[in-house]
Short mmCIF file of C-alpha atoms and ligand atoms in Angstrom, two decimals:
data_model
loop_
_atom_site.label_atom_id
_atom_site.label_comp_id
_atom_site.label_asym_id
_atom_site.label_seq_id
_atom_site.Cartn_x
_atom_site.Cartn_y
_atom_site.Cartn_z
CA MET C 85 105.97 105.70 96.63
CA ARG C 86 109.26 105.64 98.66
CA ILE C 87 109.25 104.65 102.04
CA LEU C 88 111.42 106.53 104.37
CA THR C 89 112.29 106.42 108.26
CA ARG C 90 113.46 109.33 109.91
CA LYS C 91 114.86 109.75 113.56
CA GLY C 92 113.19 112.63 115.40
CA LYS C 93 109.83 114.14 116.96
CA ILE C 94 106.73 114.01 114.84
CA THR C 95 105.83 117.44 116.53
CA GLU C 96 109.04 118.76 114.96
CA PHE C 97 108.83 117.30 111.63
CA LYS C 98 107.71 119.34 108.44
CA SER C 99 105.27 117.46 106.29
CA ALA C 100 102.25 118.11 104.44
CA ALA C 101 100.05 115.87 106.52
CA VAL C 102 100.88 113.58 109.31
CA VAL C 103 98.56 110.63 109.87
CA VAL C 104 97.65 110.08 113.37
CA PRO C 105 95.99 106.92 114.28
CA TYR C 106 93.39 107.24 117.01
CA PHE C 107 91.57 104.95 119.46
CA GLU C 108 88.07 105.59 119.86
CA ASP C 109 88.12 104.46 123.37
CA VAL C 110 90.91 106.63 124.96
CA LYS C 111 90.02 108.40 127.90
CA GLU C 112 93.00 110.69 127.98
CA LEU C 113 95.15 111.83 125.20
CA GLN C 114 98.73 110.07 125.18
CA GLY C 115 102.05 109.91 123.31
CA THR C 116 101.94 111.39 119.94
CA VAL C 117 98.30 112.69 120.13
CA LYS C 118 98.59 114.39 123.07
CA LEU C 119 101.84 116.45 122.01
CA LEU C 120 100.29 117.06 118.78
CA ASP C 121 97.08 118.48 120.84
CA GLU C 122 99.21 120.44 123.13
CA GLU C 123 101.53 122.11 120.32
CA THR C 124 98.10 123.04 118.33
CA GLY C 125 96.38 124.69 121.30
CA GLY C 126 93.96 121.78 121.75
CA MET C 127 92.72 121.37 118.09
CA ILE C 128 92.31 117.42 118.82
CA LYS C 129 90.43 117.68 122.06
CA ASP C 130 88.23 120.24 120.24
CA ILE C 131 87.30 118.03 117.44
CA ILE C 132 86.70 115.15 119.85
CA ALA C 133 84.70 117.47 121.94
CA THR C 134 82.30 118.45 119.05
CA GLY C 135 81.65 114.67 118.54
CA ASP C 136 82.72 115.55 114.57
CA PHE C 137 85.50 112.78 114.98
CA LYS C 138 85.15 109.78 117.17
CA GLY C 139 87.86 107.61 116.18
CA THR C 140 85.73 104.75 114.74
CA LEU C 141 87.33 102.49 112.26
CA ASN C 142 88.19 104.10 109.01
CA GLN C 143 86.86 107.44 110.13
CA VAL C 144 89.24 110.32 108.80
CA SER C 145 89.12 114.06 109.58
CA VAL C 146 91.72 116.85 108.60
CA LEU C 147 92.90 119.57 110.73
CA TYR C 148 94.80 122.57 109.52
CA THR C 149 97.50 123.39 112.00
CA ARG C 150 97.92 127.19 110.92
CA GLY C 151 101.69 127.03 111.53
CA LEU C 152 101.62 126.00 115.07
CA ILE C 153 103.55 122.90 114.20
CA PRO C 154 105.87 122.29 111.07
CA ALA C 155 103.41 119.73 109.61
CA LYS C 156 100.58 121.69 107.70
CA ARG C 157 97.73 118.93 108.34
CA ILE C 158 96.81 116.31 110.95
CA VAL C 159 94.90 113.47 109.30
CA LEU C 160 93.22 111.97 112.46
CA ALA C 161 92.75 108.15 111.35
CA GLY C 162 90.26 106.32 113.49
CA VAL C 163 91.27 102.80 114.38
CA GLY C 164 88.17 101.68 116.54
CA LYS C 165 88.62 100.16 120.02
CA LYS C 166 92.43 99.72 121.31
CA SER C 167 91.36 96.17 122.61
CA ASP C 168 90.10 95.11 119.14
CA LEU C 169 93.11 96.23 117.15
CA THR C 170 94.40 93.74 114.58
CA MET C 171 97.09 93.99 111.96
CA GLU C 172 94.37 93.74 109.36
CA LYS C 173 92.59 96.80 110.73
CA LEU C 174 95.68 98.89 110.61
CA ARG C 175 96.19 97.98 106.90
CA CYS C 176 92.70 99.28 106.37
CA VAL C 177 93.22 102.39 108.27
CA PHE C 178 96.35 103.39 106.60
CA ALA C 179 94.87 102.61 103.15
CA THR C 180 92.07 104.66 103.85
CA ALA C 181 94.30 107.44 105.17
CA ALA C 182 96.71 107.12 102.22
CA LYS C 183 93.72 107.47 99.73
CA HIS C 184 92.65 110.63 101.58
CA VAL C 185 95.98 112.10 101.26
CA ARG C 186 95.76 111.29 97.52
CA SER C 187 92.34 112.85 97.07
CA LEU C 188 94.07 116.02 98.53
CA THR C 189 96.95 115.76 95.99
CA LEU C 190 99.47 115.83 98.62
CA LYS C 191 103.00 114.75 97.42
CA GLU C 192 104.10 113.45 100.57
CA PHE C 193 102.84 112.43 104.12
CA SER C 194 104.13 111.12 107.37
CA THR C 195 103.37 109.12 110.44
CA SER C 196 104.50 108.13 113.98
CA LEU C 197 104.20 104.63 115.15
CA ASP C 198 104.61 105.37 118.89
CA PHE C 199 101.13 103.69 119.86
CA ILE C 200 102.94 100.30 119.52
CA GLU C 201 103.71 99.06 122.97
CA SER C 202 106.09 96.28 122.57
CA LYS C 203 109.18 95.97 120.35
CA GLU C 204 108.30 92.50 119.03
CA SER C 205 105.08 93.94 117.46
CA ILE C 206 107.03 96.86 115.66
CA GLU C 207 107.89 94.72 112.60
CA HIS C 208 104.60 93.39 112.34
CA THR C 209 102.91 97.01 112.95
CA VAL C 210 105.24 98.52 110.20
CA GLN C 211 104.47 95.68 107.93
CA ALA C 212 100.65 96.45 108.16
CA VAL C 213 100.89 100.05 108.13
CA VAL C 214 103.25 100.27 104.94
CA GLU C 215 101.24 97.45 103.26
CA GLY C 216 97.87 99.10 103.70
CA ALA C 217 99.28 102.72 102.47
CA VAL C 218 100.92 101.00 99.57
CA LEU C 219 98.42 98.53 98.26
CA GLY C 220 95.59 100.80 98.88
CA LEU C 221 96.79 103.62 96.41
CA TYR C 222 97.34 100.94 93.48
CA GLN C 223 95.75 102.13 90.25
CA TYR C 224 95.87 100.28 86.81
CA THR C 225 96.41 102.85 84.14
CA ASN C 226 98.74 101.30 81.78
CA TYR C 227 96.00 101.62 78.89
CA LYS C 228 94.81 105.30 79.54
CA THR C 229 95.76 107.76 77.13
CA VAL C 230 92.95 110.34 77.38
CA ASP C 231 91.47 111.83 80.60
CA LYS C 232 93.90 110.07 82.75
CA ASP C 233 92.07 109.99 86.03
CA LYS C 234 95.23 108.66 87.89
CA LYS C 235 95.43 111.14 90.80
CA GLY C 236 99.18 111.83 91.14
CA ASP C 237 100.27 109.52 93.90
CA PRO C 238 102.05 110.67 97.25
CA LYS C 239 105.73 110.06 96.29
CA GLU C 240 106.97 109.81 99.79
CA PHE C 241 105.64 108.41 103.17
CA THR C 242 107.76 108.89 106.23
CA ILE C 243 107.89 107.13 109.43
CA VAL C 244 109.15 109.26 112.06
CA GLU C 245 110.65 107.86 115.26
CA GLU C 246 112.52 108.87 118.21
CA ARG C 247 114.27 105.76 119.22
CA GLU C 248 117.36 104.96 117.37
CA ASP C 249 117.10 101.22 117.69
CA VAL C 250 113.46 101.13 116.56
CA CYS C 251 114.48 103.23 113.80
CA GLU C 252 116.50 100.35 112.60
CA ILE C 253 113.72 97.64 113.02
CA ILE C 254 111.43 100.02 111.19
CA ARG C 255 113.80 100.47 108.19
CA SER C 256 114.26 96.82 107.61
CA ALA C 257 110.64 95.94 107.96
CA ALA C 258 109.79 98.62 105.37
CA GLU C 259 112.36 97.56 102.85
CA SER C 260 111.05 93.94 103.24
CA VAL C 261 107.42 95.30 102.78
CA GLU C 262 108.55 97.47 99.61
CA ILE C 263 109.89 94.25 97.93
CA VAL C 264 106.39 92.43 98.82
CA THR C 265 104.30 94.99 97.67
CA LYS C 266 106.13 95.45 94.14
CA ALA C 267 105.54 91.74 93.88
CA VAL C 268 101.75 92.13 94.35
CA PHE C 269 101.49 95.15 91.96
CA PHE C 270 103.48 92.84 89.44
CA ALA C 271 100.89 90.11 89.87
CA ARG C 272 98.01 92.66 89.73
CA ASP C 273 99.44 94.27 86.68
CA MET C 274 99.61 90.96 84.97
CA VAL C 275 95.90 89.91 85.84
CA SER C 276 94.69 93.34 84.91
CA ALA C 277 96.50 93.23 81.55
CA PRO C 278 93.83 92.42 78.67
CA GLY C 279 93.73 88.72 77.37
CA ASN C 280 94.95 90.08 73.91
CA GLU C 281 98.17 91.27 75.45
CA MET C 282 98.76 88.90 78.37
CA THR C 283 99.19 85.81 76.17
CA PRO C 284 100.90 82.67 77.31
CA THR C 285 103.98 83.94 75.16
CA ALA C 286 103.77 87.26 77.18
CA MET C 287 103.40 85.44 80.59
CA ALA C 288 106.31 83.55 79.52
CA GLY C 289 108.10 87.03 78.87
CA GLU C 290 107.11 88.29 82.36
CA ALA C 291 108.85 85.24 83.87
CA ARG C 292 111.92 86.23 81.91
CA LYS C 293 112.05 89.48 83.83
CA ILE C 294 111.97 87.56 86.93
CA ALA C 295 114.74 85.25 85.89
CA ALA C 296 116.95 88.35 85.49
CA ARG C 297 117.58 87.83 89.21
CA LYS C 298 120.47 85.82 90.77
CA ASN C 299 119.43 82.41 91.68
CA VAL C 300 116.53 82.32 89.48
CA LYS C 301 116.33 80.13 86.42
CA LEU C 302 113.68 79.85 83.66
CA ARG C 303 112.82 77.13 81.27
CA VAL C 304 109.80 77.65 78.82
CA LEU C 305 108.60 74.69 77.17
CA ASP C 306 106.95 75.30 73.80
CA GLU C 307 104.19 73.03 71.95
CA ARG C 308 106.78 71.09 70.19
CA LYS C 309 108.33 70.09 73.44
CA LEU C 310 104.78 69.63 75.35
CA ARG C 311 103.97 67.08 72.39
CA LYS C 312 107.15 65.15 72.97
CA ILE C 313 106.66 64.72 76.62
CA GLY C 314 103.07 64.33 76.45
CA MET C 315 101.41 66.98 78.11
CA ASN C 316 98.14 66.17 76.39
CA ALA C 317 95.76 67.73 78.80
CA LEU C 318 97.31 71.29 78.50
CA LEU C 319 97.70 70.82 74.58
CA GLY C 320 94.02 69.58 74.74
CA VAL C 321 92.86 72.95 76.02
CA ALA C 322 95.15 74.90 73.90
CA LYS C 323 93.81 73.49 70.82
CA GLY C 324 90.94 75.94 70.17
CA SER C 325 93.20 78.63 70.22
CA ALA C 326 95.80 80.15 67.81
CA GLU C 327 97.92 81.17 70.73
CA PRO C 328 100.40 78.70 71.33
CA ALA C 329 100.50 77.08 74.99
CA ARG C 330 103.50 77.70 77.13
CA PHE C 331 104.73 75.83 80.26
CA ILE C 332 106.68 77.99 82.37
CA ILE C 333 109.40 76.78 84.84
CA LEU C 334 110.81 79.05 87.11
CA GLU C 335 113.35 77.83 89.75
CA TYR C 336 114.80 79.76 92.80
CA SER C 337 117.30 78.29 94.72
CA GLY C 338 117.91 80.14 98.12
CA ASP C 339 119.08 77.18 100.18
CA VAL C 340 122.01 75.20 98.93
CA LYS C 341 121.75 72.51 101.48
CA ALA C 342 118.18 71.70 101.14
CA GLU C 343 117.89 70.34 97.74
CA ARG C 344 114.24 69.52 97.54
CA PRO C 345 112.16 72.56 96.53
CA VAL C 346 108.63 73.60 97.62
CA ALA C 347 106.65 73.52 94.44
CA LEU C 348 104.15 76.13 93.70
CA VAL C 349 101.90 75.55 90.57
CA GLY C 350 99.81 78.36 89.08
CA LYS C 351 96.73 78.23 86.76
CA GLY C 352 97.70 80.36 83.66
CA LEU C 353 94.47 80.58 81.76
CA THR C 354 95.22 83.71 80.03
CA PHE C 355 91.44 83.87 78.74
CA ASP C 356 88.73 81.54 79.75
CA SER C 357 85.52 81.64 77.15
CA GLY C 358 84.55 78.22 78.39
CA GLY C 359 85.55 76.83 74.87
CA ILE C 360 82.92 74.87 73.06
CA SER C 361 80.84 74.67 76.30
CA ILE C 362 80.85 78.40 76.06
CA LYS C 363 80.38 80.72 79.00
CA PRO C 364 77.44 83.27 79.07
CA ALA C 365 78.69 86.80 77.44
CA GLU C 366 77.85 88.53 80.71
CA LYS C 367 80.98 89.32 82.75
CA MET C 368 83.06 86.96 80.36
CA GLU C 369 85.47 89.95 79.98
CA GLU C 370 86.45 89.28 83.67
CA MET C 371 87.87 85.74 82.44
CA LYS C 372 91.30 87.54 81.53
CA SER C 373 91.96 86.97 85.10
CA ASP C 374 91.95 83.19 85.03
CA MET C 375 95.64 83.49 84.93
CA ALA C 376 95.69 84.94 88.65
CA GLY C 377 97.26 81.78 90.21
CA GLY C 378 99.98 81.79 87.92
CA ALA C 379 100.55 85.55 88.37
CA ALA C 380 100.58 84.80 92.29
CA VAL C 381 103.15 82.29 91.89
CA MET C 382 105.34 84.38 89.82
CA GLY C 383 104.95 87.24 92.25
CA ALA C 384 105.91 85.10 95.22
CA ILE C 385 109.11 83.90 93.38
CA MET C 386 109.88 87.38 92.77
CA ALA C 387 109.65 88.44 96.28
CA ALA C 388 111.29 85.32 97.43
CA ALA C 389 114.29 85.97 95.35
CA ASP C 390 114.60 89.71 96.19
CA LEU C 391 114.13 88.98 100.02
CA ARG C 392 116.73 86.16 99.43
CA LEU C 393 114.65 83.78 101.42
CA PRO C 394 116.56 80.52 102.46
CA VAL C 395 114.33 78.03 100.61
CA ASN C 396 114.24 76.47 97.34
CA ILE C 397 111.26 77.10 95.17
CA VAL C 398 110.09 75.88 91.87
CA GLY C 399 107.38 77.70 90.09
CA LEU C 400 105.23 75.80 87.23
CA ILE C 401 102.72 77.72 85.37
CA PRO C 402 100.65 76.09 82.54
CA ALA C 403 99.62 78.87 80.23
CA THR C 404 97.09 78.91 77.52
CA GLU C 405 93.88 80.33 76.30
CA ASN C 406 90.42 78.26 76.23
CA LEU C 407 88.47 79.05 73.04
CA PRO C 408 86.22 77.42 70.71
CA GLY C 409 88.06 77.07 67.50
CA GLY C 410 87.65 74.65 64.76
CA ARG C 411 90.29 72.45 66.19
CA ALA C 412 89.15 73.07 69.96
CA TYR C 413 88.61 69.91 72.26
CA LYS C 414 85.14 68.75 72.72
CA PRO C 415 82.68 67.20 75.25
CA GLY C 416 83.13 63.55 74.72
CA ASP C 417 86.79 63.65 73.76
CA ILE C 418 89.25 61.67 75.84
CA LEU C 419 92.68 63.20 76.70
CA ARG C 420 95.56 61.07 77.82
CA SER C 421 97.55 63.27 80.35
CA LEU C 422 101.29 63.32 81.00
CA SER C 423 100.59 60.87 83.92
CA GLY C 424 99.06 58.46 81.62
CA LYS C 425 95.78 58.78 83.06
CA THR C 426 92.95 59.09 80.80
CA ILE C 427 90.39 62.01 81.28
CA GLU C 428 86.78 62.22 79.67
CA ILE C 429 85.63 65.70 78.72
CA ILE C 430 82.15 66.63 80.07
CA SER C 431 82.66 70.27 80.06
CA THR C 432 85.30 72.25 78.08
CA ASP C 433 84.77 74.85 80.61
CA ALA C 434 86.41 72.90 83.30
CA GLU C 435 89.76 73.42 81.66
CA GLY C 436 91.72 74.50 84.53
CA ARG C 437 91.91 71.30 86.08
CA LEU C 438 93.11 69.67 83.01
CA ILE C 439 96.11 71.93 82.74
CA LEU C 440 96.83 71.73 86.49
CA ALA C 441 96.56 67.77 86.11
CA ASP C 442 99.76 67.84 83.78
CA ALA C 443 101.60 70.46 85.88
CA LEU C 444 100.90 68.66 89.18
CA THR C 445 102.32 65.56 87.33
CA TYR C 446 105.35 67.35 86.37
CA ALA C 447 105.81 68.84 89.75
CA GLU C 448 106.35 65.38 91.32
CA ARG C 449 109.55 65.31 88.94
CA PHE C 450 111.23 67.87 91.53
CA LYS C 451 110.46 65.52 94.55
CA PRO C 452 109.12 68.62 96.34
CA VAL C 453 108.82 68.72 99.93
CA ALA C 454 105.36 70.40 99.21
CA ILE C 455 103.12 71.25 96.37
CA ILE C 456 100.86 74.21 96.51
CA ASP C 457 98.73 75.07 93.76
CA LEU C 458 96.65 78.31 93.10
CA ALA C 459 93.94 78.43 90.69
CA THR C 460 90.67 80.52 89.94
CA LEU C 461 89.14 77.07 89.65
CA THR C 462 85.54 77.02 90.29
CA GLY C 463 82.41 79.31 90.40
CA ALA C 464 81.30 76.96 93.04
CA CYS C 465 84.01 78.24 95.38
CA VAL C 466 82.83 81.63 94.78
CA ILE C 467 79.39 80.70 95.77
CA ALA C 468 80.50 79.02 98.81
CA LEU C 469 82.89 81.71 100.16
CA GLY C 470 82.35 84.87 98.16
CA ASP C 471 85.21 86.96 97.49
CA LEU C 472 86.42 87.09 101.37
CA ALA C 473 88.36 83.58 101.45
CA ILE C 474 90.34 81.19 99.46
CA GLY C 475 89.10 77.64 99.41
CA MET C 476 91.52 75.18 100.83
CA LEU C 477 91.74 71.55 100.34
CA GLY C 478 94.39 69.12 100.49
CA THR C 479 95.99 66.07 101.71
CA ASP C 480 98.42 67.13 104.39
CA LYS C 481 97.33 68.48 107.75
CA GLU C 482 100.71 70.23 108.64
CA LEU C 483 100.82 72.06 105.17
CA LYS C 484 97.13 73.20 105.84
CA ASN C 485 98.25 74.66 109.27
CA LYS C 486 101.13 76.48 108.05
CA LEU C 487 98.84 78.05 105.14
CA ARG C 488 96.45 79.07 107.84
CA ASP C 489 98.95 80.68 109.96
CA ALA C 490 100.38 82.58 106.99
CA ALA C 491 96.77 83.40 106.08
CA GLU C 492 95.95 84.95 109.49
CA LYS C 493 99.20 87.07 109.37
CA THR C 494 98.61 88.27 105.78
CA GLY C 495 94.67 88.78 105.76
CA GLU C 496 94.66 86.46 102.75
CA ARG C 497 92.19 84.34 104.48
CA VAL C 498 91.58 80.49 103.76
CA TRP C 499 89.01 78.55 104.45
CA GLU C 500 88.97 74.65 104.29
CA LEU C 501 86.35 72.37 102.44
CA PRO C 502 86.56 68.73 102.95
CA LEU C 503 88.05 66.13 100.49
CA TRP C 504 86.29 63.02 101.67
CA GLU C 505 86.69 59.86 99.73
CA ASP C 506 82.87 59.95 98.96
CA TYR C 507 83.41 62.74 96.86
CA HIS C 508 85.74 60.84 94.44
CA GLU C 509 82.90 58.77 93.15
CA LEU C 510 81.64 61.87 91.40
CA ILE C 511 84.44 61.98 89.01
CA LYS C 512 84.64 58.33 87.96
CA SER C 513 84.19 58.09 84.13
CA ASP C 514 82.33 55.24 82.19
CA VAL C 515 84.84 55.27 79.43
CA ALA C 516 88.00 56.83 80.81
CA ASP C 517 89.78 56.92 84.12
CA PHE C 518 88.22 60.28 85.23
CA LYS C 519 85.77 62.53 84.01
CA ASN C 520 86.66 66.19 84.08
CA THR C 521 83.36 67.62 86.13
CA GLY C 522 81.51 66.05 88.80
CA GLY C 523 78.23 68.12 88.35
CA ARG C 524 77.04 71.45 90.20
CA PRO C 525 76.80 70.06 93.85
CA GLY C 526 80.16 70.46 95.72
CA GLY C 527 81.87 71.91 92.65
CA ALA C 528 84.97 73.34 94.40
CA ILE C 529 85.31 69.97 96.12
CA THR C 530 84.95 67.59 93.07
CA ALA C 531 87.54 69.87 91.08
CA ALA C 532 89.95 69.29 94.06
CA ALA C 533 89.27 65.44 94.31
CA PHE C 534 90.25 65.49 90.47
CA LEU C 535 93.47 67.16 90.88
CA SER C 536 94.42 64.94 93.85
CA LYS C 537 94.37 61.89 91.07
CA PHE C 538 97.57 63.59 89.87
CA ILE C 539 99.24 63.91 93.09
CA GLY C 540 101.76 61.17 94.01
CA LYS C 541 103.31 61.19 97.62
CA SER C 542 103.94 64.71 97.96
CA PRO C 543 102.11 66.69 100.83
CA TRP C 544 99.71 68.68 98.60
CA VAL C 545 97.21 71.71 98.98
CA HIS C 546 95.05 73.20 96.70
CA LEU C 547 93.97 76.94 96.98
CA ASP C 548 90.89 77.95 94.96
CA ILE C 549 91.39 81.61 94.57
CA ALA C 550 88.49 82.23 92.15
CA GLY C 551 86.57 84.47 94.38
CA PRO C 552 89.28 86.81 96.08
CA ALA C 553 91.35 87.09 92.82
CA TRP C 554 88.96 89.65 91.47
CA LEU C 555 86.94 92.40 93.22
CA THR C 556 84.03 93.97 91.71
CA LYS C 557 83.90 96.69 94.33
CA ASP C 558 86.89 98.55 96.10
CA ARG C 559 87.92 97.26 99.45
CA SER C 560 90.15 99.52 101.54
CA TYR C 561 93.54 98.07 100.50
CA ILE C 562 92.40 96.33 97.63
CA PRO C 563 90.90 98.52 94.82
CA LYS C 564 88.42 96.78 92.47
CA GLY C 565 89.56 94.36 89.88
CA ALA C 566 92.83 92.42 90.21
CA THR C 567 93.86 91.73 93.80
CA GLY C 568 97.21 89.98 93.52
CA ILE C 569 95.80 87.34 95.90
CA GLY C 570 98.21 84.76 96.92
CA VAL C 571 101.49 86.69 96.66
CA ARG C 572 101.54 87.92 100.46
CA LEU C 573 100.20 84.59 101.73
CA LEU C 574 102.84 82.47 99.95
CA VAL C 575 105.50 84.87 100.97
CA GLN C 576 104.60 84.86 104.45
CA PHE C 577 104.29 80.83 104.15
CA LEU C 578 107.94 80.58 102.71
CA LYS C 579 109.36 83.12 105.40
CA ASP C 580 107.92 80.98 107.90
CA TRP C 581 108.68 77.45 106.26
CA GLN C 582 111.63 76.37 108.05
CA LYS C 583 110.93 77.92 111.56
CA LYS C 584 110.27 75.22 114.15
CA ASP C 585 106.78 75.00 115.78
N1 BES R 697 87.84 79.85 85.49
C1 BES R 697 86.41 79.20 85.73
C2 BES R 697 86.15 79.35 87.13
C3 BES R 697 85.80 80.71 87.64
C4 BES R 697 84.62 81.24 87.63
C5 BES R 697 86.77 81.73 88.12
C6 BES R 697 84.18 82.37 88.07
C7 BES R 697 86.38 83.06 88.54
C8 BES R 697 85.05 83.28 88.42
C9 BES R 697 86.72 77.80 85.58
O1 BES R 697 87.54 77.43 84.40
C10 BES R 697 85.51 77.23 85.33
O2 BES R 697 84.83 77.56 84.26
N2 BES R 697 84.83 76.43 86.11
C11 BES R 697 83.49 75.72 85.75
C12 BES R 697 83.66 74.31 86.16
C13 BES R 697 82.34 73.29 85.79
C14 BES R 697 82.13 73.59 84.15
C15 BES R 697 82.51 72.10 86.10
C16 BES R 697 82.61 76.59 86.79
O3 BES R 697 82.87 76.78 87.94
O4 BES R 697 81.20 76.77 86.29
MN1 MN R 698 86.45 77.54 82.53
ZN1 ZN R 699 88.97 78.64 84.07
#
């Protein structure tokens, strides 16, 4: 869907549908709503008077304008109380409205954002409105050949604005949202893709598409190279599968002066059966999404490069399957990781932390200013936070605060869990340096404690995205299935990275 900005009056704009945000607590109509009401002979006042439309959050009503104005329909979109307005609510409202427009099979729709009072908030409002409309319309239909139920998407969404200077702000904000939403779709598509297609090799192929951009370099380490450098934790997990592992290194240089990069590490487990410690069959198909961290890192780098953000980034994605083959690693095995530290395997299903251990060790080679890893790491995190928040653990206060700020702005919320010393006791092994599980209690925390053993001096934060990476029910601007979580969070974090606080 293309996002257009047009200078003019919404009451004079020809469109199949004009979406009009409506606050539930307005006493007297104002601005666009008032104008549209007057031009249509009081249609809006009428529907309010009947009580059929109140303006509560996400309520939608369609009015047919019968030639009174050039726009055929007015789509009233309830936003709730004006004093409670948040960007997150706007995202939801515009997603709901856009999906309604799609259900009417309209090819195009428009809106006016004159309810924004301050100029500073225009950029954020456009971001929320466009993100909501675009992200909400996502459908994954790559493998549908019969009964394609993909409804024809609207092709254009126009923001109509009278003020010339505001038009400019809207234009540039919309352009950057288009870049970011494209990256979110890229990540969602990768995560939605089936395991037989989205193999470690295929992930490296997707990385190659990103590396077609200026200032992005790609290196892919194959198994021979991985053996040579000693990435035995990653190789250990890969042993049970006939699909060869890959280690993907994407480097974006957007800032020539600052040499040290931000390191983003993403779990790229293209299918997690649990291995010899095999998972129950029920819902096992969802484990194709176990590379969502890797997809988020790739999406973020793609967006950063397209936005030409002034920051250097290195993205590291250990990619493999976890299967119970004849050569599969087993409980009781001991792996010698890239760091030299030894790991006793208690469960082959705690594989994410193993491949991340090697990736984190490797990340330190870049002397990064920060390391952020994203992983669908533990079921325990899903139990703790559900699918509404990312579990955040780490060693650096400032980095955590920056991620919290980015989370607040994007609605990709993070919630901190503690990483106290006491938890580290639980992953001590009798025979090796560490064991790969610490038991069920505090599972998200002991997993992070394990990861911390492979961090050197760099400020580090771990984001457990196991919950929000995959939804089993539609949410306004996130259709069920792959969410692309982490892309918007990371991009916002990278945008704000150099800003002084
Ligand atoms: N990929 C899973 C975690 C997961 C579970 C992600 C549910 C999304 C939804 C991870 O590899 C795993 O299996 N973790 C185990 C660890 C345990 C054996 C210590 C878990 O959480 O059960
Ligand atoms: Mn697992
Ligand atoms: Zn896993």
